Short mmCIF file of C-alpha atoms in Angstrom, two decimals:
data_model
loop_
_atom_site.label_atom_id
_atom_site.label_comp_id
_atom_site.label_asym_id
_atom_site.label_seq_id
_atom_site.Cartn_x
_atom_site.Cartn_y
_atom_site.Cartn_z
CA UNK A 1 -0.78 -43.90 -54.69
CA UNK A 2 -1.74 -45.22 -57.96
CA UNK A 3 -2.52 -48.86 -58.12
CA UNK A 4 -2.88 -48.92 -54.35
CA UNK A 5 -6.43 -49.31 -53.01
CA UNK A 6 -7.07 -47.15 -50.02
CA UNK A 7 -10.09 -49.81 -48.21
CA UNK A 8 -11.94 -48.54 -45.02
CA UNK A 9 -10.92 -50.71 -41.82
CA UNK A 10 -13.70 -52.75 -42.01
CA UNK A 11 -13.24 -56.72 -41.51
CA UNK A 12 -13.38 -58.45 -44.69
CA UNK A 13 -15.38 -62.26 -44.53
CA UNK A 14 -12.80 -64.60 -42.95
CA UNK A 15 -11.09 -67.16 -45.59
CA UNK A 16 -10.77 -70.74 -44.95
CA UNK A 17 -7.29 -71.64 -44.53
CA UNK A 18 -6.88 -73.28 -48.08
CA UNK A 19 -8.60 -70.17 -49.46
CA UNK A 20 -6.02 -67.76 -47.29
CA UNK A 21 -3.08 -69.71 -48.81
CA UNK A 22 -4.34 -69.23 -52.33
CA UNK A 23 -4.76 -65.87 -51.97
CA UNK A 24 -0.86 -65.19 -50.91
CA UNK A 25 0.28 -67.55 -53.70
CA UNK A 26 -1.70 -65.82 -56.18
CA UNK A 27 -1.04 -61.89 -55.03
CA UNK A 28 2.29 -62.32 -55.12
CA UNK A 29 2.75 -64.45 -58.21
CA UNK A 30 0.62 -61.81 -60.12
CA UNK A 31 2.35 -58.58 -58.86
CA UNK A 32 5.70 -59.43 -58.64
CA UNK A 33 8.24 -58.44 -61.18
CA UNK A 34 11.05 -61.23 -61.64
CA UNK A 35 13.45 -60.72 -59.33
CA UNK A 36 17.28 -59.26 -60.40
CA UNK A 37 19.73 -62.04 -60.97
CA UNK A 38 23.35 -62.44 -59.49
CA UNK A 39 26.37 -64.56 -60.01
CA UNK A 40 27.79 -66.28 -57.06
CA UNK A 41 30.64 -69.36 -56.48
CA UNK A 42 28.69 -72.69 -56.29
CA UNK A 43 30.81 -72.89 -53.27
CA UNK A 44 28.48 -70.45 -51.39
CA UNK A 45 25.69 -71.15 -53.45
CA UNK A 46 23.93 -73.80 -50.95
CA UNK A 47 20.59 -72.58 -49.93
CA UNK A 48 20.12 -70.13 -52.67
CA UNK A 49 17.73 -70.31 -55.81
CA UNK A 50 18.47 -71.06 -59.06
CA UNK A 51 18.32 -68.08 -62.05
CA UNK A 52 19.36 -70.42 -64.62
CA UNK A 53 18.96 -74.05 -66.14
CA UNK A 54 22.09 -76.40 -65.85
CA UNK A 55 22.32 -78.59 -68.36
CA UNK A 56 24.59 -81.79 -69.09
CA UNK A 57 27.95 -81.11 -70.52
CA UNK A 58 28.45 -84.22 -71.86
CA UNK A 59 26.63 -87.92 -71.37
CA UNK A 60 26.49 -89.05 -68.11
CA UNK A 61 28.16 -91.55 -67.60
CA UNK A 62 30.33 -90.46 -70.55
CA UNK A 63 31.14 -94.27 -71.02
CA UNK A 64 29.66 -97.65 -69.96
CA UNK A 65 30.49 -97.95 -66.79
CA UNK A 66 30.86 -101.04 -64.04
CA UNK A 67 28.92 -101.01 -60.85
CA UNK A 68 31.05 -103.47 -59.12
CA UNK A 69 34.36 -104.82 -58.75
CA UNK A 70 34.87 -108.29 -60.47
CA UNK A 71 35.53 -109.22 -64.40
CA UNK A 72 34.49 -107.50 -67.56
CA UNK A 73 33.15 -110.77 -69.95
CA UNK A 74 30.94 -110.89 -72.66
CA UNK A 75 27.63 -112.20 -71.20
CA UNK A 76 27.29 -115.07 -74.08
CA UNK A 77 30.53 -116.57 -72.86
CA UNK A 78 28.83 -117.45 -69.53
CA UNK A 79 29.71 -120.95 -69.48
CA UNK A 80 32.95 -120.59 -70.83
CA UNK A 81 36.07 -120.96 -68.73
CA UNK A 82 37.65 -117.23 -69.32
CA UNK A 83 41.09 -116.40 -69.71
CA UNK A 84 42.35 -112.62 -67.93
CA UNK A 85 44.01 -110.73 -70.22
CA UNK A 86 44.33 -107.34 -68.58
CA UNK A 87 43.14 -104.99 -65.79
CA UNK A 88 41.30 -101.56 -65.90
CA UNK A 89 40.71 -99.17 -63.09
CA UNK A 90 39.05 -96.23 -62.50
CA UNK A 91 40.40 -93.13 -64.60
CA UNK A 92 41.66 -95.88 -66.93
CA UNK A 93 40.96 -97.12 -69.99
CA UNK A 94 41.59 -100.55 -71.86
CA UNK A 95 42.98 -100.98 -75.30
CA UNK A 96 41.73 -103.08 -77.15
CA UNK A 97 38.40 -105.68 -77.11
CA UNK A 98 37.48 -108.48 -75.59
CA UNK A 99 36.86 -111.68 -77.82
CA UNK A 100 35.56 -115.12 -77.02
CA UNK A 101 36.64 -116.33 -73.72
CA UNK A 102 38.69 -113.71 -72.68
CA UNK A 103 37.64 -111.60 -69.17
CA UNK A 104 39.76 -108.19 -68.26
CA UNK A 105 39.76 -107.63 -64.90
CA UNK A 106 37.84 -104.51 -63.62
CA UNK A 107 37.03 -101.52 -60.66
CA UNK A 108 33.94 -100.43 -59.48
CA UNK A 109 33.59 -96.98 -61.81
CA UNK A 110 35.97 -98.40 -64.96
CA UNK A 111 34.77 -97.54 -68.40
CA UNK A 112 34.15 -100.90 -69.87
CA UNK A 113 36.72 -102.28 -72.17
CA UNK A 114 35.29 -102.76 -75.68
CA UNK A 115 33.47 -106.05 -76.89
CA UNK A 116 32.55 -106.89 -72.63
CA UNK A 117 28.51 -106.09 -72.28
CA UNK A 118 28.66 -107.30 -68.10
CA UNK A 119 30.56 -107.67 -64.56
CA UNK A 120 30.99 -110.93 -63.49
CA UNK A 121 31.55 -109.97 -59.59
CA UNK A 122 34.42 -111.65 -57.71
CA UNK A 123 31.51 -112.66 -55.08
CA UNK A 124 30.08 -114.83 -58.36
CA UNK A 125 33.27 -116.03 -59.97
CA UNK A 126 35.52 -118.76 -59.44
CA UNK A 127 39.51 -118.95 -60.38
CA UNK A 128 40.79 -121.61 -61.84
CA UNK A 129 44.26 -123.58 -61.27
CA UNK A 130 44.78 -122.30 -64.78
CA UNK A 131 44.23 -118.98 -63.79
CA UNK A 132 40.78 -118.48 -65.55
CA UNK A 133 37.74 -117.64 -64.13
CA UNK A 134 34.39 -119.25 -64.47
CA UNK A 135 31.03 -117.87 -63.58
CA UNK A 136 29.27 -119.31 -60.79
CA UNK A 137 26.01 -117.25 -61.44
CA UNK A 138 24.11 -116.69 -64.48
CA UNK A 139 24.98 -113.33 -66.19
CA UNK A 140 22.79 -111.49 -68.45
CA UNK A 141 24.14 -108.35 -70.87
CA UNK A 142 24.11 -105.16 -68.62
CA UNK A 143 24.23 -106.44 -65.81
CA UNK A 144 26.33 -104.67 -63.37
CA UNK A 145 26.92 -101.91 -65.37
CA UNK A 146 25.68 -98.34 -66.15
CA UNK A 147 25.22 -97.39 -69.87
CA UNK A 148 26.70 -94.58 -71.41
CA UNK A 149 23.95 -91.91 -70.39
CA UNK A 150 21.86 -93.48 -68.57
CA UNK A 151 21.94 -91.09 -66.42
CA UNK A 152 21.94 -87.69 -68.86
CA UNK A 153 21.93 -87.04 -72.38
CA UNK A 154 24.49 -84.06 -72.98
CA UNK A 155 22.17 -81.01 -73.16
CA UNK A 156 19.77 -82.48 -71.01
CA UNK A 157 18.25 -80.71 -67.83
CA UNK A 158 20.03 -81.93 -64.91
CA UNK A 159 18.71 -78.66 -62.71
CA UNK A 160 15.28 -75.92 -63.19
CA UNK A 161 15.72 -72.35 -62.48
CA UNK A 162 14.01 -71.89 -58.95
CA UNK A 163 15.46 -74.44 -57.29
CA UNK A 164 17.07 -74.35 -54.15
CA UNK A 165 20.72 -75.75 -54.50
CA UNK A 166 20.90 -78.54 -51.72
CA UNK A 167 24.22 -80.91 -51.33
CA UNK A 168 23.13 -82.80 -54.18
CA UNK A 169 22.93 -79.86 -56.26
CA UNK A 170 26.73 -78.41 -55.47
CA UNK A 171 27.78 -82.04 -56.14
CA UNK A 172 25.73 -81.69 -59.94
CA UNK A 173 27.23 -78.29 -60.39
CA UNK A 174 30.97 -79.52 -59.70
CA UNK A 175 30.42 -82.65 -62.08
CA UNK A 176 29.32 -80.38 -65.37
CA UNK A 177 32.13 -77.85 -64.23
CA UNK A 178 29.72 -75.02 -63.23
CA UNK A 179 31.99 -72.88 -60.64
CA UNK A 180 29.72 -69.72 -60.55
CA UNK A 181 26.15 -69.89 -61.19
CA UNK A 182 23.31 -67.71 -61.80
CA UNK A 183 20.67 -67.09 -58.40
CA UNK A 184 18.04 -64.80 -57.07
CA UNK A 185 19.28 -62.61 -54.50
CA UNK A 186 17.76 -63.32 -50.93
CA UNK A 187 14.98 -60.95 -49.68
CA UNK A 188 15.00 -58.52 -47.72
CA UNK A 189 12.14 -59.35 -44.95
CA UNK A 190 11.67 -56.93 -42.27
CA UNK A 191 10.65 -57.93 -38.73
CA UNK A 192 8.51 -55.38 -36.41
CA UNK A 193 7.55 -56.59 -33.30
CA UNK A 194 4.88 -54.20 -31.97
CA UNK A 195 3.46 -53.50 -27.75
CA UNK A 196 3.80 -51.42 -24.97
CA UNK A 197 4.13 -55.08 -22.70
CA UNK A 198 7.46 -55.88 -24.81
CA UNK A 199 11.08 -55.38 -24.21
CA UNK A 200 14.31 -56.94 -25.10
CA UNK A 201 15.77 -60.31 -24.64
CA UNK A 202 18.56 -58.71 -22.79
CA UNK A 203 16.36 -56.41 -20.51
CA UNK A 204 14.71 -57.62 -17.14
CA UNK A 205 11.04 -58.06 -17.20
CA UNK A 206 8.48 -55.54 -14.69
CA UNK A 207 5.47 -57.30 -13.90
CA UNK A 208 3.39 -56.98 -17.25
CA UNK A 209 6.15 -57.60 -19.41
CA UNK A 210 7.36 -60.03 -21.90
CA UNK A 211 10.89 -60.45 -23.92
CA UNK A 212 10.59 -60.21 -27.32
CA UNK A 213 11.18 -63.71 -28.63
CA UNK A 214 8.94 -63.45 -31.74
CA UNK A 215 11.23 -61.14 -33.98
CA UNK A 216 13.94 -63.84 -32.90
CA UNK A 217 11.43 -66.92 -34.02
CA UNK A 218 10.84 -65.19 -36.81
CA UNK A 219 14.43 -64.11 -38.25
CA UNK A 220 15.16 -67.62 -37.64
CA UNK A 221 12.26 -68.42 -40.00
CA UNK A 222 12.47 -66.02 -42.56
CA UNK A 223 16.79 -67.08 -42.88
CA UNK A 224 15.81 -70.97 -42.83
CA UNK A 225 12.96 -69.76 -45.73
CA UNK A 226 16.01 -68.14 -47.75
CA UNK A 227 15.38 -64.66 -46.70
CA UNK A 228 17.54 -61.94 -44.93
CA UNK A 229 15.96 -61.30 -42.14
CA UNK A 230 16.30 -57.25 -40.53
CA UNK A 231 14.96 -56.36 -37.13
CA UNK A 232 13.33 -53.43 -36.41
CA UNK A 233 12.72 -52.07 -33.35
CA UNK A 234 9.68 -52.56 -31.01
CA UNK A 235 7.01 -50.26 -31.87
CA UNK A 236 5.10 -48.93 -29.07
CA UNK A 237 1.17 -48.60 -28.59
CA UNK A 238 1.26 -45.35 -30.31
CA UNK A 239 -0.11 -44.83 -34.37
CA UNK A 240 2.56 -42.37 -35.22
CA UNK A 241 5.18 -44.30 -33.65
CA UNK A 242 4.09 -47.34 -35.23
CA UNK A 243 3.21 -46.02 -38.61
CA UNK A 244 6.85 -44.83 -38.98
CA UNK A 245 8.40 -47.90 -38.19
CA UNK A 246 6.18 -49.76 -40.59
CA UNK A 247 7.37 -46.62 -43.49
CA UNK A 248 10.55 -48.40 -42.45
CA UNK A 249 9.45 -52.05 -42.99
CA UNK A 250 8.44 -51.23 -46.38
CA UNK A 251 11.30 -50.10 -47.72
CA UNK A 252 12.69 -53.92 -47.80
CA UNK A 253 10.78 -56.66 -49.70
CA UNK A 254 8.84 -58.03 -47.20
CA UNK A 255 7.50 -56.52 -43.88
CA UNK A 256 6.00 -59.01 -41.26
CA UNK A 257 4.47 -57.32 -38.31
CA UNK A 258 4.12 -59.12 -34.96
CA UNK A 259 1.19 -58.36 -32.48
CA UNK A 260 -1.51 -55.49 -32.75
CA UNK A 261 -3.53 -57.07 -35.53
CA UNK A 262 -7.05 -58.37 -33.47
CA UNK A 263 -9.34 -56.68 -32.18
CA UNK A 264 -8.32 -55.24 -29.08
CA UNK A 265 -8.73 -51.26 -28.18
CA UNK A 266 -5.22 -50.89 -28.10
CA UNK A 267 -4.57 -53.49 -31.75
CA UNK A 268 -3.45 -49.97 -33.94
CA UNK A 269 -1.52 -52.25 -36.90
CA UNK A 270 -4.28 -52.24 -38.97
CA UNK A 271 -5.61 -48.47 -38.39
CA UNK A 272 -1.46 -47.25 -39.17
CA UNK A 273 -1.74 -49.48 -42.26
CA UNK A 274 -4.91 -48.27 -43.68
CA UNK A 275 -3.51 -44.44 -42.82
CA UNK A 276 -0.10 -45.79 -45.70
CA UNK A 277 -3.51 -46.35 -48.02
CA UNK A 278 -3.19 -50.22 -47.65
CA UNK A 279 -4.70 -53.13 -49.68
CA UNK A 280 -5.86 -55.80 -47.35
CA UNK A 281 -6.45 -58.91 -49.02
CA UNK A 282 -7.38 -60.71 -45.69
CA UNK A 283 -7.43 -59.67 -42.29
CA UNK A 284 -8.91 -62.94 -40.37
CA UNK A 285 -8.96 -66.99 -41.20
CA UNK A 286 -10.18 -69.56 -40.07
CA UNK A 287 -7.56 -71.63 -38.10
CA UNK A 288 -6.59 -71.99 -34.67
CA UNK A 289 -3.90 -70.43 -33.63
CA UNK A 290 -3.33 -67.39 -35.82
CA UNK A 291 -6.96 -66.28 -36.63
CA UNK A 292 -6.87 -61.94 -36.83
CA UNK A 293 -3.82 -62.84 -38.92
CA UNK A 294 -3.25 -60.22 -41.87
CA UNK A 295 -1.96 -59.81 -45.75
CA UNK A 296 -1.75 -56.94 -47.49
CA UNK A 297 0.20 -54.30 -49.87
CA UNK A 298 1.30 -50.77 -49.49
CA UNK A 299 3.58 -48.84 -51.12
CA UNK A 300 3.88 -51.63 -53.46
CA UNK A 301 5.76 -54.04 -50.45
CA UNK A 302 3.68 -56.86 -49.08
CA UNK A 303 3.22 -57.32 -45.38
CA UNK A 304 1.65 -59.90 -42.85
CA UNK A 305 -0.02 -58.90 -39.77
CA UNK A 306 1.04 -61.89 -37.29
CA UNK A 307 -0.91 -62.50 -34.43
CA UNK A 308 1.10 -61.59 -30.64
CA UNK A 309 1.20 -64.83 -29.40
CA UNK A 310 4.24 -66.66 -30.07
CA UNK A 311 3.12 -70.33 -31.05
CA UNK A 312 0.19 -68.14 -33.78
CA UNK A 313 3.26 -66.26 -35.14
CA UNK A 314 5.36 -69.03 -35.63
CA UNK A 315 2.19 -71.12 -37.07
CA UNK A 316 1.20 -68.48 -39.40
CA UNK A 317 4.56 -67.79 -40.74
CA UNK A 318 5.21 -71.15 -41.64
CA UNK A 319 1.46 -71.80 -43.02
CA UNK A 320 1.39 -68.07 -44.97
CA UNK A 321 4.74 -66.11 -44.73
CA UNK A 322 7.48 -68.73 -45.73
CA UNK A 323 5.37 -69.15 -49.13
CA UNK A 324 5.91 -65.26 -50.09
CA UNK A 325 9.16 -65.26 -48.83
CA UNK A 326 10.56 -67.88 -51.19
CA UNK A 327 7.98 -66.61 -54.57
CA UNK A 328 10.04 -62.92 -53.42
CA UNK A 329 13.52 -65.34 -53.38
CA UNK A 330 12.50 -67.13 -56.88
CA UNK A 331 11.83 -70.14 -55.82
CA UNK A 332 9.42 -72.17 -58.50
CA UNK A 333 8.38 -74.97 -55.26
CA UNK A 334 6.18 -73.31 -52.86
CA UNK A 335 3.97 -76.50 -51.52
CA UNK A 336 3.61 -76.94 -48.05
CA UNK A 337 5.77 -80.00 -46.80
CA UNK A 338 2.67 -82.18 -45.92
CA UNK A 339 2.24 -85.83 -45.09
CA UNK A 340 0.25 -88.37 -43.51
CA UNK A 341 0.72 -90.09 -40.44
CA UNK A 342 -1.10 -92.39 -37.72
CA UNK A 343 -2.53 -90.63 -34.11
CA UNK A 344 -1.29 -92.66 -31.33
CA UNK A 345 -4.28 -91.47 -29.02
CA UNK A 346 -7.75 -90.45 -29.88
CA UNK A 347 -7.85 -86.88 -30.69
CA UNK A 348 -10.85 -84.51 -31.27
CA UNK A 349 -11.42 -80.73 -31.58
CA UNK A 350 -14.18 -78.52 -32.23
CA UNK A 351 -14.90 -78.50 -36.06
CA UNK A 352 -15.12 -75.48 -38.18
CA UNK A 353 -11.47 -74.17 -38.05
CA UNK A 354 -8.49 -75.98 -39.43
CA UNK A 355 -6.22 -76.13 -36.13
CA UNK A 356 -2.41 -76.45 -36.12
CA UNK A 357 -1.39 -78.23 -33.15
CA UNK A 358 2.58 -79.23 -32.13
CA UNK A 359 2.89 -82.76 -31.69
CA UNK A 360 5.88 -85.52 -32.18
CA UNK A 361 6.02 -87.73 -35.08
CA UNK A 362 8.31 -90.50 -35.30
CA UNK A 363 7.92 -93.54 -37.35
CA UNK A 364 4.71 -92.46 -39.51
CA UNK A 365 3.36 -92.06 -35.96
CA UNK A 366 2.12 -88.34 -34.43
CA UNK A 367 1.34 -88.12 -30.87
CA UNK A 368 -0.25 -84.40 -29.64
CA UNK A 369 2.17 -82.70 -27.02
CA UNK A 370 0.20 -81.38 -24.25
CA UNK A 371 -0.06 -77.41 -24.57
CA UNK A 372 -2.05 -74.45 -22.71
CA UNK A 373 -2.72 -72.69 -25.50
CA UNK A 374 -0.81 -70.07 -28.62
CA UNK A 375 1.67 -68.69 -25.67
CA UNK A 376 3.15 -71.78 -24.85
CA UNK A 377 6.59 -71.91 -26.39
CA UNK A 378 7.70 -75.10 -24.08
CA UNK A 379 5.50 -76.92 -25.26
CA UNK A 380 6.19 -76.16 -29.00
CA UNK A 381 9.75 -76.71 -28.22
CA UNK A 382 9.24 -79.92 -27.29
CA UNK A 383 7.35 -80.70 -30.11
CA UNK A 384 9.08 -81.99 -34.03
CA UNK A 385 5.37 -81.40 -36.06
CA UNK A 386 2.36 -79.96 -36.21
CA UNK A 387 -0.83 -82.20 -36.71
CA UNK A 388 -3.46 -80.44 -38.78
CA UNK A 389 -7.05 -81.15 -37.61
CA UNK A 390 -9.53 -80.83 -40.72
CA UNK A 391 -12.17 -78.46 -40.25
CA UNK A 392 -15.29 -80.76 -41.27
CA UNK A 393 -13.70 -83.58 -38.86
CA UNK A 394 -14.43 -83.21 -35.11
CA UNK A 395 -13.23 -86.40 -33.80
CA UNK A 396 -10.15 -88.83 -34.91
CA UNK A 397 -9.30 -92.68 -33.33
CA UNK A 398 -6.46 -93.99 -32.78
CA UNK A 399 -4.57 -95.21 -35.84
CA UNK A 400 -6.76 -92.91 -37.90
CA UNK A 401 -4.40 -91.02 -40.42
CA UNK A 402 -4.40 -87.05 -39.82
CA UNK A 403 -2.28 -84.40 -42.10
CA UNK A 404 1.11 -83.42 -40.66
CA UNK A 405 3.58 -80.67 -41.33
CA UNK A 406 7.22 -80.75 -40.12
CA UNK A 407 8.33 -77.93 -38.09
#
């Protein structure tokens, strides 16, 4: 197939994990054509990625506004007593302008009448037996209130194409009148879990066998990661079986395969893969858990080869996967989530592979959950993070900071 290398199955050199996420991020930002463009409701348009800049339809605010409830004066008449001479709420405007010693009463979110440069609040005035009002506090001019755009310049760029619309977003949309809006439409990402030992959640294990709960980890990840996840079923320890059901995974955007990718005498991912005249761009890295993962191309779709065991899948989704999945879905953001925090307990691991590991953070404090190993969903359940050990680092104290990525 033209523009499709056809490589020999042999292992390429493993990539250090940084080097393994480059590679991803740059394949599919060089290959991929922009994606089509559709027009949806804001209403429904939480979660999806921008196609389009929003810009500011006006100033915002479109007038000086107050921040609090109290008086509208002018803030040279400070030590004046100051005589009320209206009220303004807000969605109300006052006519006319303030001169010296005058004060018009006034509601948090009021344009501010003319002449009046700050809010005395009530908390800082007094009232008078005359009825005027004297400042107990100093005021200074703007104080108290928000300038006419402050907050945007009509025409300015309140939102960037590729990002993903969050509450805050709907809310901008809605204020600058934007009821439909331009998005990417959500990938397609296929799902193939792959073994003889495998059945159905649904089905009763024999001894041997497993339920298939990584497809189910997974289409949870690829929908939380924007995607549309689609399920295929298992494909059994056989080439031909497995090479048509990964034919079938490549007809979406994305195919991730689970299982069948080390290097076992049964692992046939890879060998059905090469037969479709695959690229393989890596095929082993250098973390714990999720080393034999796999990226790669055919028939111009991208796939990942995710290692069997359920804690490595879910790791190297969320390390690898997510990242194509939201370049596919438009998405201009594709950092991981990373942070610092303090260990709770000593903590030390063999160097030389970057090691995702579940833990609980709370407070800028991580604590390691106790786990036997890249099967043990429990424990991964039970866990909020992952802390990442660094490869050149074999041992950590207590109160030492380590990298941490949400789960």
């Amino acid at each position: 197939m033209p523009g499709i290398k056809r490589l020999k199955l042999v292992s390429v050199a493993a990539l250090s994990f940084n080097d393994a996420r480059a590679t991803v991020l740059r394949e599919l930002g060089n290959t991929m054509p922009p994606p089509a463009i559709e027009s949806i409701g804001f209403v429904s348009s939480a979660g999806r990625i921008l196609a389009e800049d929003i810009f500011a339809d006006r100033d915002y605010p479109p007038f000086h506004r107050s921040m609090r409830d109290g008086f509208a004066i002018r803030a040279i008449d400070l030590d004046l007593n100051l005589r009320i001479i209206g009220e303004v709420r807000a969605g109300q405007t006052f006519n006319g302008a303030l001169q010296t010693g005058e004060t018009v009463e006034i509601m948090t979110g009021a344009p501010m009448p003319e002449g009046a440069d700050a809010v005395l609040m009530v908390e800082r005035a007094t009232r008078n037996p005359d009825g005027t009002v004297k400042a107990i506090r100093k005021n200074e001019p703007n104080l108290n209130v928000v300038p006419r755009g402050a907050e945007a310049r009509e025409g300015a760029i309140l939102l960037e194409r590729g990002t993903r619309l969050d509450y805050s977003a709907i809310a901008c949309l809605a204020s600058v009148g934007r009821t439909s809006v331009a998005v990417f439409p959500q990938p397609k990402v296929a799902i193939l879990a792959t073994g003889d030992e495998i059945i159905e959640p649904h089905e009763t294990p024999r001894p041997g066998q497993i339920r298939n709960s990584n497809a189910w980890s997974l289409a949870a990840q690829v929908a939380r990661a924007g995607g549309i996840p689609v399920i295929l079923p298992i494909a059994r320890d056989n080439k031909d079986h497995t090479r048509a059901l990964i034919e079938q995974g490549l007809q979406h955007d994305l195919l991730l395969l689970s299982g069948g990718v080390s290097a076992g005498r049964y692992d046939i991912v890879e060998p059905a893969l090469a037969d479709l005249g695959a690229e393989f761009f890596f095929d082993r890295v250098l973390i714990q858990p999720g080393q034999p993962v796999v990226f790669g191309r055919a028939r111009n779709r991208f796939f990942f080869g995710l290692p069997g065991n359920p804690v490595s899948t879910m790791v190297t989704f969320e390390v690898f996967a997510r990242a194509a999945i939201q370049i596919l879905g438009g998405a201009s953001d594709t950092e991981l989530p990373l942070s610092l925090a303090r260990l709770t307990v000593p903590f030390r691991h063999k160097p030389g592979l970057t090691r995702f590991l579940p833990a609980t953070l709370s407070g800028g404090e991580i604590t390691p959950v106790a786990s036997k190993g890249s099967g043990d969903i429990a424990a991964l359940a039970r866990a909020n993070a992952f802390l990442i050990a660094d490869p050149a680092q074999a041992e950590y104290a207590a109160g030492d900071p380590i990298s941490v990525l949400p789960k």
